Coordinates of C-alpha atoms and ligand atoms in Angstrom, one line a residue:
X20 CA -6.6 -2.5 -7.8
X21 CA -4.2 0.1 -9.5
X22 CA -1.4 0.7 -7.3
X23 CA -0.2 4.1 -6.8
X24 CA 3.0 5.7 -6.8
X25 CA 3.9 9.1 -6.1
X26 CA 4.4 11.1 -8.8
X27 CA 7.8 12.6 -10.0
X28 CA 6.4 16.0 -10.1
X29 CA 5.7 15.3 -6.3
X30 CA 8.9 14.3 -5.3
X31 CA 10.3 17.3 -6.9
X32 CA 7.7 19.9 -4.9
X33 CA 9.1 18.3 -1.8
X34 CA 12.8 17.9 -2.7
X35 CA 12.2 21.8 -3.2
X36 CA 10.5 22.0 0.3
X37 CA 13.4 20.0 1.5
X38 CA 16.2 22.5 0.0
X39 CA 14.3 24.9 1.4
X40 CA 14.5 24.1 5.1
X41 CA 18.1 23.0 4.3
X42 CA 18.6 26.8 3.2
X43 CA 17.7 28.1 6.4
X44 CA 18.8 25.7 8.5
X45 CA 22.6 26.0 7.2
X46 CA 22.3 29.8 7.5
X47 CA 21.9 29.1 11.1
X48 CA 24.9 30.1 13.8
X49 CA 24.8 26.1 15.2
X50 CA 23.5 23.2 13.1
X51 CA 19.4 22.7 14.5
X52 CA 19.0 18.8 16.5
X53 CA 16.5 16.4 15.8
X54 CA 14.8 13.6 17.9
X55 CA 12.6 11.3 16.1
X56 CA 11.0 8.6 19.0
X57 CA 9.3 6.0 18.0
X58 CA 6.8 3.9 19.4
X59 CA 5.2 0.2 18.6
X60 CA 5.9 -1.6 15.4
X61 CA 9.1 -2.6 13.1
X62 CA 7.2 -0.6 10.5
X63 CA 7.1 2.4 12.5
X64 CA 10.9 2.2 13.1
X65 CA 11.4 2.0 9.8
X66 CA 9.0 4.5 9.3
X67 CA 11.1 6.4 11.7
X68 CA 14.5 5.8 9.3
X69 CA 12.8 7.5 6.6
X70 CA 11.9 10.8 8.8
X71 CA 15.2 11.2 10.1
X72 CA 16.3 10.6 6.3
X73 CA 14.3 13.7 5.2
X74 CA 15.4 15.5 8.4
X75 CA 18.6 14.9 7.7
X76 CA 18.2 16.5 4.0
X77 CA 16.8 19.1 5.8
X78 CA 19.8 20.0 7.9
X79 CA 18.8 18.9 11.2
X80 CA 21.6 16.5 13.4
X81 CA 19.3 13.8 14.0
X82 CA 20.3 13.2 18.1
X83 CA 19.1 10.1 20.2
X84 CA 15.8 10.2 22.2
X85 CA 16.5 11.9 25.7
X86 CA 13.2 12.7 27.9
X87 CA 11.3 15.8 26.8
X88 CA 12.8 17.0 23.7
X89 CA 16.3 17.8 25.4
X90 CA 19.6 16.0 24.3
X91 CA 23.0 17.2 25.7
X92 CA 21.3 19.5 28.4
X93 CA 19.9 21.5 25.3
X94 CA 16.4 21.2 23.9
X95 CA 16.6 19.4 20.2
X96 CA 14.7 22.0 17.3
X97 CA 12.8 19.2 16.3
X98 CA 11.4 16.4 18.2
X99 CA 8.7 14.3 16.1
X100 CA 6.4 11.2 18.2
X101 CA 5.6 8.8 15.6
X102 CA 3.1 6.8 17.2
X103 CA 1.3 3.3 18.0
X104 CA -2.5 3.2 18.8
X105 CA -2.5 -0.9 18.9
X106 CA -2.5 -1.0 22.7
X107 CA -4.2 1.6 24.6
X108 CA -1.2 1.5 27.1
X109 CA 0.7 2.8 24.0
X110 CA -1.7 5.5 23.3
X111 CA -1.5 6.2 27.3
X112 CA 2.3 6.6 26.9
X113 CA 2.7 9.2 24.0
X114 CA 0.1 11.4 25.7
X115 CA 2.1 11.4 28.2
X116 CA 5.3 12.5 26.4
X117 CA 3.2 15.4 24.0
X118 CA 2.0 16.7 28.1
X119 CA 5.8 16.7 29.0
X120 CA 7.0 18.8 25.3
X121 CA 4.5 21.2 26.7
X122 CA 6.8 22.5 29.6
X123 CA 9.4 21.7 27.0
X124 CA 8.0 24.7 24.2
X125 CA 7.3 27.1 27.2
X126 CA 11.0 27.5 27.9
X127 CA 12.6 26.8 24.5
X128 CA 9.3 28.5 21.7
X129 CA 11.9 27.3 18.8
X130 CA 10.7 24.1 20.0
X131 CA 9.1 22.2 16.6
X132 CA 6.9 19.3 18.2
X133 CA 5.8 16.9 15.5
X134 CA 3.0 14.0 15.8
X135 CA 2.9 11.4 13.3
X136 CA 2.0 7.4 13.2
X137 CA -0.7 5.3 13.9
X138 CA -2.1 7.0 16.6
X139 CA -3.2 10.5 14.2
X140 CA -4.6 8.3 11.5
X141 CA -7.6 7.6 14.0
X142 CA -10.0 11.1 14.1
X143 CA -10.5 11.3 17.6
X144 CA -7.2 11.3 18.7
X145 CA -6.5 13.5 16.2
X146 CA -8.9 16.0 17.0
X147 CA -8.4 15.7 20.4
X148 CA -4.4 16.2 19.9
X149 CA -5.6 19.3 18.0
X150 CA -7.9 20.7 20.3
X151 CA -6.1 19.7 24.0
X152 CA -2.7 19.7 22.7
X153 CA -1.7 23.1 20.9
X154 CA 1.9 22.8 21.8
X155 CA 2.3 20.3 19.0
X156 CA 3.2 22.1 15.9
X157 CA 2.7 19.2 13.3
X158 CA 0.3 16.7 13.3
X159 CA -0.3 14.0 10.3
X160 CA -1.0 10.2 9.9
X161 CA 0.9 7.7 8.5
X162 CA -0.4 8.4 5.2
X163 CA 1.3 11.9 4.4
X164 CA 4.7 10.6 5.5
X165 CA 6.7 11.5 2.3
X166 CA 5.0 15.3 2.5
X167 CA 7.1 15.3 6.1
X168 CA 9.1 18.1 4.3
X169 CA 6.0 20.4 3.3
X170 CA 4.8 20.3 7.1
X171 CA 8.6 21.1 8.5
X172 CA 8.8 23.9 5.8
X173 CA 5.2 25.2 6.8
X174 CA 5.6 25.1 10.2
X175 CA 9.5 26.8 10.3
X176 CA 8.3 29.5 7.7
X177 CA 4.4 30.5 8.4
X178 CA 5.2 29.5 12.7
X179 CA 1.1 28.2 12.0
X180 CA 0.3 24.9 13.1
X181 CA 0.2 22.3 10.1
X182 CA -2.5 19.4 10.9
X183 CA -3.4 17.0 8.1
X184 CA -6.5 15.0 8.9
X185 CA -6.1 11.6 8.5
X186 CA -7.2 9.3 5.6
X187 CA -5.4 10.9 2.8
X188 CA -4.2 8.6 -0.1
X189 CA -2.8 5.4 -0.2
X190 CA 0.4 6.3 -2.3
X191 CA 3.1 4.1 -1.9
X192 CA 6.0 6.6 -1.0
X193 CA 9.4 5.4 -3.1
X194 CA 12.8 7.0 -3.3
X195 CA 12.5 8.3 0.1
X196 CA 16.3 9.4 1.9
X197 CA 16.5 6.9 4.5
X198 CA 18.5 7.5 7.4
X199 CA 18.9 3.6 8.9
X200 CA 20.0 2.9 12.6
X201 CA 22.2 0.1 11.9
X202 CA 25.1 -0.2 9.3
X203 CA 24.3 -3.9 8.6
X204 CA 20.9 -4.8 9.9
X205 CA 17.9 -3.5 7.8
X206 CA 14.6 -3.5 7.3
X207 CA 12.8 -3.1 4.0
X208 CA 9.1 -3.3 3.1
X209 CA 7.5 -5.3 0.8
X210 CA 4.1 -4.2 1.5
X211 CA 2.1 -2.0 3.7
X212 CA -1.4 -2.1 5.1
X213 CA -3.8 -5.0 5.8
X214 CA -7.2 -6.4 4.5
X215 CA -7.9 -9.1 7.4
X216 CA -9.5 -7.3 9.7
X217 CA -9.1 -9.4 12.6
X218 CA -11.8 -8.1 14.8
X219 CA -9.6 -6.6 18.0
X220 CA -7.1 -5.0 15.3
X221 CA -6.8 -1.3 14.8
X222 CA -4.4 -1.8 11.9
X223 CA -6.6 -2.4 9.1
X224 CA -7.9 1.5 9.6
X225 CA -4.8 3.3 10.5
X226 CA -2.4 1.6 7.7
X227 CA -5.1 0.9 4.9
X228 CA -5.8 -2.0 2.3
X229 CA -2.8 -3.6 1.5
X230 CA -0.7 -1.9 -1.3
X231 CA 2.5 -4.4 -2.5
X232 CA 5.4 -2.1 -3.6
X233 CA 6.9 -3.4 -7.1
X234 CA 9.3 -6.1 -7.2
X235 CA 12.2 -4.5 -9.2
X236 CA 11.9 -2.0 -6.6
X237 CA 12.2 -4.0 -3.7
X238 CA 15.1 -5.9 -5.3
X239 CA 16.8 -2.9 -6.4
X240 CA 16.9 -1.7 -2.7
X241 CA 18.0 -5.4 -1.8
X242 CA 20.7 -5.1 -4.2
X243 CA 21.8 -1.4 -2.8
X244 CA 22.1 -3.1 0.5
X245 CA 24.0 -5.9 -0.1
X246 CA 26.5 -3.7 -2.3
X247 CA 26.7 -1.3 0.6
X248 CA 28.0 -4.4 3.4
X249 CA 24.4 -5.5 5.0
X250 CA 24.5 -8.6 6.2
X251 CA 20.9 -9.4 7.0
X252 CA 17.9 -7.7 5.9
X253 CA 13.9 -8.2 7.7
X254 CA 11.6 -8.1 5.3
X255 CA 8.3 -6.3 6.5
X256 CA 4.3 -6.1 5.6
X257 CA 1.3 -6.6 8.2
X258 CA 1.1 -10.4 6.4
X259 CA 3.8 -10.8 3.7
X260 CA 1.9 -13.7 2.6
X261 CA -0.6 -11.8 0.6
X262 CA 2.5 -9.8 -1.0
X263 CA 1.9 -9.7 -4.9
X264 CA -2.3 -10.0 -4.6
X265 CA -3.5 -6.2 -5.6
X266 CA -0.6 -5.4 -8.7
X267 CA -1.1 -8.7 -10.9
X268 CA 2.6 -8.7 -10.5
X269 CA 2.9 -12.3 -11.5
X270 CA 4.6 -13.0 -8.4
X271 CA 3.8 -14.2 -5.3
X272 CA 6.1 -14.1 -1.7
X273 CA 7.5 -17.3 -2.1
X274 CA 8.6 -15.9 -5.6
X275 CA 10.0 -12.2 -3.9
X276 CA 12.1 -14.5 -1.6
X277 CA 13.4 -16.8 -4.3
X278 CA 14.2 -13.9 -6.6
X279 CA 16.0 -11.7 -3.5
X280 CA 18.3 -14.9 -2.7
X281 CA 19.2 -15.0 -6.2
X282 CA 20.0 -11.2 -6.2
X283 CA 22.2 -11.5 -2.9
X284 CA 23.9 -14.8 -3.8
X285 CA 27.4 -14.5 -3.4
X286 CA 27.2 -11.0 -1.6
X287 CA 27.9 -10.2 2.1
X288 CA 23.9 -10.2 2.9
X289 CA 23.7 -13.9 4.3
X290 CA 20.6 -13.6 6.2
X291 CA 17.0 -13.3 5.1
X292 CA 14.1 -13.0 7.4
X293 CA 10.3 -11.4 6.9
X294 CA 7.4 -10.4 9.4
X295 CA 4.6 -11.1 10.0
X296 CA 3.1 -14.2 8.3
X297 CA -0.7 -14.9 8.7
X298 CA -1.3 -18.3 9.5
X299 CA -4.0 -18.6 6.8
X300 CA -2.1 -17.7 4.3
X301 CA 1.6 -19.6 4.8
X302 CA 1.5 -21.5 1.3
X303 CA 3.5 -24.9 1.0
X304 CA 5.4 -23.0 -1.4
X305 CA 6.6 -20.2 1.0
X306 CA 8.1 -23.5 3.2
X307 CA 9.7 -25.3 -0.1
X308 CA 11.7 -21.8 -0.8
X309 CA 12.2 -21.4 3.2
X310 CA 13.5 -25.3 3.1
X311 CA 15.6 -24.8 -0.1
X312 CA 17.4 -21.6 0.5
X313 CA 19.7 -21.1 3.1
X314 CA 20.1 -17.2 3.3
X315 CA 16.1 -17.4 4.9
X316 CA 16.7 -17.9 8.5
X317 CA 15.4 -21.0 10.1
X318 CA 12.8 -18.5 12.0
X319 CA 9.2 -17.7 11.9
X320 CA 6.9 -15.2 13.4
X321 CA 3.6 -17.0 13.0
X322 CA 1.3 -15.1 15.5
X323 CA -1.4 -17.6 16.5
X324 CA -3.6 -15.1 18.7
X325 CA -5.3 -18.0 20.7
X326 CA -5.3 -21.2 21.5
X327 CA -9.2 -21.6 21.4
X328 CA -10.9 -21.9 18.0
X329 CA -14.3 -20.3 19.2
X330 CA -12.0 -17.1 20.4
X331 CA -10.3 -17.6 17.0
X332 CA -13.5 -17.4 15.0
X333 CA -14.8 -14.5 16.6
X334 CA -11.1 -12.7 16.7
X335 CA -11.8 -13.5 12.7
X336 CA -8.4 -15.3 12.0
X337 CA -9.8 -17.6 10.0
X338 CA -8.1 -21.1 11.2
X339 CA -8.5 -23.5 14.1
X340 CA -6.3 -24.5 16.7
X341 CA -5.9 -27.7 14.5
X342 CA -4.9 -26.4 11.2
X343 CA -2.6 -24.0 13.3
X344 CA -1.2 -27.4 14.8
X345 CA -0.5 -29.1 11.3
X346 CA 0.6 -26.1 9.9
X347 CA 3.3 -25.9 12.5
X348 CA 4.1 -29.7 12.0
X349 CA 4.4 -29.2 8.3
X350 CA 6.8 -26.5 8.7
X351 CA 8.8 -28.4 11.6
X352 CA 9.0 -31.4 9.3
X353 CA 10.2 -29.6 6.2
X354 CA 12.6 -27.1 8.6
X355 CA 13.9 -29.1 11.4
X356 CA 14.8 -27.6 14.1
X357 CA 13.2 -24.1 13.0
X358 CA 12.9 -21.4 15.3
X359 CA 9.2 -20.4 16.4
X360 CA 8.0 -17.3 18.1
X361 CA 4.4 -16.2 18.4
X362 CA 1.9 -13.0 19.2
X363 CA -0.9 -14.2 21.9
X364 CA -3.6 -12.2 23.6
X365 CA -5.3 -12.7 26.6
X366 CA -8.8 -11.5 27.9
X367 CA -10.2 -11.6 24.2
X368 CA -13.9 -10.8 25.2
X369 CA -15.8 -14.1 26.4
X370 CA -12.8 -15.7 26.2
X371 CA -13.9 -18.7 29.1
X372 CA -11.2 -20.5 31.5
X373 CA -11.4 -23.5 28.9
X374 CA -10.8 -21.0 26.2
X375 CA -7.4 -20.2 27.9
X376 CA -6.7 -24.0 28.8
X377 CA -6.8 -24.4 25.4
X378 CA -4.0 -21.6 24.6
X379 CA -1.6 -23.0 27.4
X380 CA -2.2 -26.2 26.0
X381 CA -1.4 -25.1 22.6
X382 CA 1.5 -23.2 23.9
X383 CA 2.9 -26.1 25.8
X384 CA 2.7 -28.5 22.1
X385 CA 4.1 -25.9 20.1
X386 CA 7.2 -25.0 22.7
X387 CA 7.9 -21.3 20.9
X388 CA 11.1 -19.9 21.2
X389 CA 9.5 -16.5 22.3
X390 CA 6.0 -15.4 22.9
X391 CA 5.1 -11.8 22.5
X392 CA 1.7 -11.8 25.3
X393 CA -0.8 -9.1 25.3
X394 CA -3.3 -8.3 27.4
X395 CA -6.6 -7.6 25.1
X396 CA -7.2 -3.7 24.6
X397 CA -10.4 -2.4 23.6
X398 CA -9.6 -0.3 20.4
X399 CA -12.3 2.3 19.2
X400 CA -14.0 1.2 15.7
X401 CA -12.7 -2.2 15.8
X402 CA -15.8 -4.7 16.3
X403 CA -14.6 -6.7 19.1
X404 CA -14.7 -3.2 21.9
X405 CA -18.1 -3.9 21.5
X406 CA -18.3 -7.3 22.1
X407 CA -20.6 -8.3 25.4
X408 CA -18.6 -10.3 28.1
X409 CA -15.3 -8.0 28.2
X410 CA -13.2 -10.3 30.7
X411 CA -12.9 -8.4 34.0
X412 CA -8.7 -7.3 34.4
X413 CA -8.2 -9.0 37.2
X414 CA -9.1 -12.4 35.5
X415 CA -7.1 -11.4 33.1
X416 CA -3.7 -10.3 34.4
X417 CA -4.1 -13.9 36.3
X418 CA -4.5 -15.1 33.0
X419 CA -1.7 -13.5 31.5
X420 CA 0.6 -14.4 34.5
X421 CA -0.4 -18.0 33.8
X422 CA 0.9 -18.0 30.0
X423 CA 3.8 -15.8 30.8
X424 CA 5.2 -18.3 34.1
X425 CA 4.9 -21.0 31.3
X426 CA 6.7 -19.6 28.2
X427 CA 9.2 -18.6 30.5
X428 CA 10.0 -22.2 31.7
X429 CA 9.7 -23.3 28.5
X430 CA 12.5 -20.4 27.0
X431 CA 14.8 -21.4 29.6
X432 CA 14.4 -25.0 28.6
X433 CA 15.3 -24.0 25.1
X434 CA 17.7 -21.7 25.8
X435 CA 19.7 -24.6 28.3
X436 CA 19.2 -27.2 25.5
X437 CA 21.6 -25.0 23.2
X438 CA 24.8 -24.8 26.3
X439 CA 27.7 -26.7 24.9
X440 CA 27.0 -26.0 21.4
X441 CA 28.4 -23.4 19.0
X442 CA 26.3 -21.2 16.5
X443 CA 26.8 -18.5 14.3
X444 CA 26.1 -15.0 15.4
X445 CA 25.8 -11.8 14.0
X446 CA 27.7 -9.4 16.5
X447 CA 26.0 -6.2 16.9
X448 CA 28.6 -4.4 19.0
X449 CA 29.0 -3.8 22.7
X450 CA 26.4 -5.2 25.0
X451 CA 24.3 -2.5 26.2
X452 CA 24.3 -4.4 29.7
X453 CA 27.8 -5.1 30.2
X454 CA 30.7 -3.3 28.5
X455 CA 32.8 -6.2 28.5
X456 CA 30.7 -8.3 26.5
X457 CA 29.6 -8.3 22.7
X458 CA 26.2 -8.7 21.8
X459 CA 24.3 -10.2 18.7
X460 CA 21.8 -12.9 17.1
X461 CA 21.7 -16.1 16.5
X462 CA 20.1 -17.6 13.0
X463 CA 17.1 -18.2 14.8
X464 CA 17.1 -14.7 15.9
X465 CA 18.2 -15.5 20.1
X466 CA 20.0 -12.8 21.8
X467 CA 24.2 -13.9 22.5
X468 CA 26.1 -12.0 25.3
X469 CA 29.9 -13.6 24.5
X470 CA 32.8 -12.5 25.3
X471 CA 35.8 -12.1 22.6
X472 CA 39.7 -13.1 23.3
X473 CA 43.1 -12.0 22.0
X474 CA 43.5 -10.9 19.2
X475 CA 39.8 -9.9 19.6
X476 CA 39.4 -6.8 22.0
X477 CA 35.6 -6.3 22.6
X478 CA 36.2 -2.2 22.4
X479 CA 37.1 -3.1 18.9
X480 CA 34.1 -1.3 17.1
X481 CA 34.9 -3.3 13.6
X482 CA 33.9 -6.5 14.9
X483 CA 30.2 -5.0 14.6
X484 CA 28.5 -6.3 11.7
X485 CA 30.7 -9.6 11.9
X486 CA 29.8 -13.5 12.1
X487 CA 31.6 -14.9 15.1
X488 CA 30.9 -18.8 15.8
X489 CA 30.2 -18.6 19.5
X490 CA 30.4 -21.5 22.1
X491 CA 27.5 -21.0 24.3
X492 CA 28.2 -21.8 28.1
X493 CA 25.1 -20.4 29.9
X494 CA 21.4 -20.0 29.5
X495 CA 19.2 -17.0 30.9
X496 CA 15.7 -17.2 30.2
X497 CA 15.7 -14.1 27.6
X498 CA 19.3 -15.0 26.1
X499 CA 22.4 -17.1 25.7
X500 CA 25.8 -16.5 27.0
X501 CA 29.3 -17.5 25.6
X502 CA 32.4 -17.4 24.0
X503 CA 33.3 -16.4 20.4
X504 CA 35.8 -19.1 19.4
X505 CA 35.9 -18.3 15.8
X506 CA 35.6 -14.6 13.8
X507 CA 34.8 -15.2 9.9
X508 CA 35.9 -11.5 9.2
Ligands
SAH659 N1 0.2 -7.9 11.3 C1 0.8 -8.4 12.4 C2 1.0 -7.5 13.6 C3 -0.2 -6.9 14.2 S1 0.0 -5.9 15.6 C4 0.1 -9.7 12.7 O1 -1.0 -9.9 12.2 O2 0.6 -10.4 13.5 C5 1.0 -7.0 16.7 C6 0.3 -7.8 17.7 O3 -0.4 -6.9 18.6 C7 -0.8 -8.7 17.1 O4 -0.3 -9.9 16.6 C8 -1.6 -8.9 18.4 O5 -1.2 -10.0 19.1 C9 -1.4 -7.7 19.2 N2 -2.7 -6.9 19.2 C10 -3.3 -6.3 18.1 N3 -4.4 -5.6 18.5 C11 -4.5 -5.8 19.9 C12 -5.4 -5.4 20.9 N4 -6.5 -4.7 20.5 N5 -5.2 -5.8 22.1 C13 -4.2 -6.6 22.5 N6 -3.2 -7.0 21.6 C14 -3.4 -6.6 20.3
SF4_660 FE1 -4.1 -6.7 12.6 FE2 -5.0 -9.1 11.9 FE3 -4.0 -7.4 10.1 FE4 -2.3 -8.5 11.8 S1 -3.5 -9.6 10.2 S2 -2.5 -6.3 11.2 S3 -3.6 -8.6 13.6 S4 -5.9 -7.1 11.3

């Protein structure tokens, strides 16, 4: 399938749109605030970078999230949802934010409410946001993101509503401004969409068939990040694994990783990660280049869904519990001492008690270093919400409580197995928790608290973006606590 790329004549109508809105915006008596909040995915917060990149061209102070569109006491000019449908308890959430920028609008009409993600590429949110909801100003999917200007433009110029129904185009949006939330840390996309269809999954019809962005364009952004002082970069796609399948690029991921280590080799960028890999398709070459390089972190996301092979062949994931088992041992064998976290779901319809033995069995061989659990959630159009035997809630919150009392035990087994030892962390600043404390990652991607001595001051905001080698002297369940005894600055 021919890939497509927005045109240059398109970037130019909305880098016009863009100078546009900039024009009024600067003829303004105070610079006009803007609060982009995102919900659900890495994608969407990356997503998220690139709309406060635009927003940014446009002349709008992007400002942090405070509750219903104020910051500072003041209501922001711009506050944009970008959404999540995955979960319905997402969905739940954002509806309950768009009800609160209602009240917002009333008292402050140069309000501009935008809607934009996951959740208005499915049509009957969409038309419900447009019928219920008629406070928000800007509605579009995730589709139209790079026409983000055009709507803001509209919308400040006409003061009509601009709403873009979803399931326009599959363009792959390069050369977009992006605005990123961390100085060293970033993401960048290798691909976007998803032909698996896993039959609980929403994805597949909100983000489209799968759409690999070029390789020199991905490397070129690599290689702009490492000149600019990033130090570790997360590469992201629904299932990186099929990267390279629709262009003919000659290259598959295992390739993309090789060539990106070659491209960062002697640069500040020393770590390499990537999300998510399908189990199906994690190629023995994918673990040679993980083996053979060591900017790819000693980390993998390989979400196994279930323990159960029935549930797995009706989820449509296309492996067994024993495949998923010697794939794991492979990797293991290949990458000792790897890091392993997982995505698992509970209540899948007719999922029996022995189904869910079979997870916490799985769970309790595999030992993951974290376990994202979700309760199953009906999602409209996907096959499985019309599955007979829907597990009743309470059966499944006991469920849940089950796997979640396990991976907990087993996380603080982990976690106390690494006190006494020293690792290499990332620091990312002050810890949110604790002012006296820095905060950052290991390799294998485990949250450090540590503390920094003379001539180390932990106010010092330099020190973000640094290795320290930290002695670890305590485990929590969710993290590790310690002592930076080395700074390679
Ligand atoms: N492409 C990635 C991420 C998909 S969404 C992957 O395949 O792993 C992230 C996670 O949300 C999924 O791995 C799954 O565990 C969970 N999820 C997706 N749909 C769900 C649903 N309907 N109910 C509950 N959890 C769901
Ligand atoms: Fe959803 Fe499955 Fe695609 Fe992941 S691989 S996005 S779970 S359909």
């Amino acid at each position: 399938m021919a890939k497509k790329i927005i045109t240059p004549e398109e970037t130019e109508r909305q880098d016009n749109y863009m100078r546009r809105v900039l024009d009024r915006n600067s003829a303004l008596k105070r610079r006009p605030t803007a609060c982009i909040k995102t919900f659900g995915c890495q994608m969407n917060e990356h997503d998220s970078e690139k709309l406060a990149g635009m927003a940014e061209r446009m002349g709008y102070e992007i400002v942090p999230d405070e509750a219903a569109g104020k910051y500072n006491g003041r209501f922001c000019d711009l506050v944009v949802l970008n959404t999540c449908c995955v979960r319905e308890n997402a969905e739940e959430k954002i509806f309950g934010h768009i009800g609160a920028l209602k009240g917002a609008k009333h008292e402050y009409p140069g309000l501009l409410t935008a809607v934009c993600g996951c959740m208005t590429e499915q049509k009957h949110i969409y038309d419900d946001i447009n019928s219920k909801f008629r406070n928000v100003d800007i509605v579009f999917g995730t589709h139209d993101i790079y026409r983000f200007p055009e709507f803001v433009y509209k919308a400040v110029f006409t003061g009509k509503r601009v709403c873009v129904p979803p399931g326009s185009g599959d363009e792959i949006p390069e050369g977009l401004p992006i605005k990123r939330d961390s100085d060293f840390k970033a993401w960048v996309t290798v691909m976007y969409g998803c032909n698996n269809f896993c039959t609980y999954c929403v994805v597949p019809y909100v983000r489209g068939r799968e759409r690999s962005r070029n390789k020199d364009d991905i490397l070129r952004e690599v290689e702009s990040l490492a000149l600019s002082g990033v130090r570790e970069i997360t590469l992201l796609g629904q299932n990186v694994n099929s990267y390279g399948r629709d262009i003919n690029s000659g290259t598959d991921f295992a390739g993309l990783l090789g060539e990106i280590c070659d491209r960062v080799q002697g640069s500040g960028l020393r770590r390499i990660r990537f999300m998510t890999s399908h189990p199906k398709d994690l190629s023995d070459r994918l673990i040679d280049v993980m083996a053979s390089r060591p900017e790819i972190c000693a980390q993998l996301h390989l979400p196994v869904q279930s323990g159960s092979t029935e549930v797995l062949r009706r989820m449509n994931r296309r492996y067994t519990k024993e495949q998923y088992i010697s794939l794991v041992d492979k990797i293991r064998s290949r990458i000792p001492g790897i890091a392993l976290s997982t995505d698992i779901i509970t209540g899948f319809p007719g999922e029996t008690e022995e189904d869910f033995a079979e997870t916490l069995d799985l769970v309790k061989r595999v030992r993951y270093d974290a376990a994202f659990t979700f309760i199953y959630s009906p999602r409209v159009g996907t096959p499985a919400a019309s599955y007979p035997d829907q597990v009743p809630p309470e059966v499944v919150h006991e469920r849940f409580d089950r796997l979640l009392e396990l991976q907990n035990g087993i996380c603080r087994e982990l976690n106390e197995a690494c006190v006494g030892k020293t690792f290499s962390v990332l620091c990312e600043g002050v810890s949110r928790t604790c002012d006296t404390r820095l905060t950052g990652r290991t390799e294998s991607n485990k949250v450090v608290n540590f503390t920094a001595s003379p001539p180390y001051d932990v106010s010092d905001g330099s020190l973000a973006g640094r290795f320290a080698d930290v002695y670890i002297e305590n485990a929590q369940t969710w993290s590790l606590e310690g002592r930076a005894v080395n700074w390679r600055l």
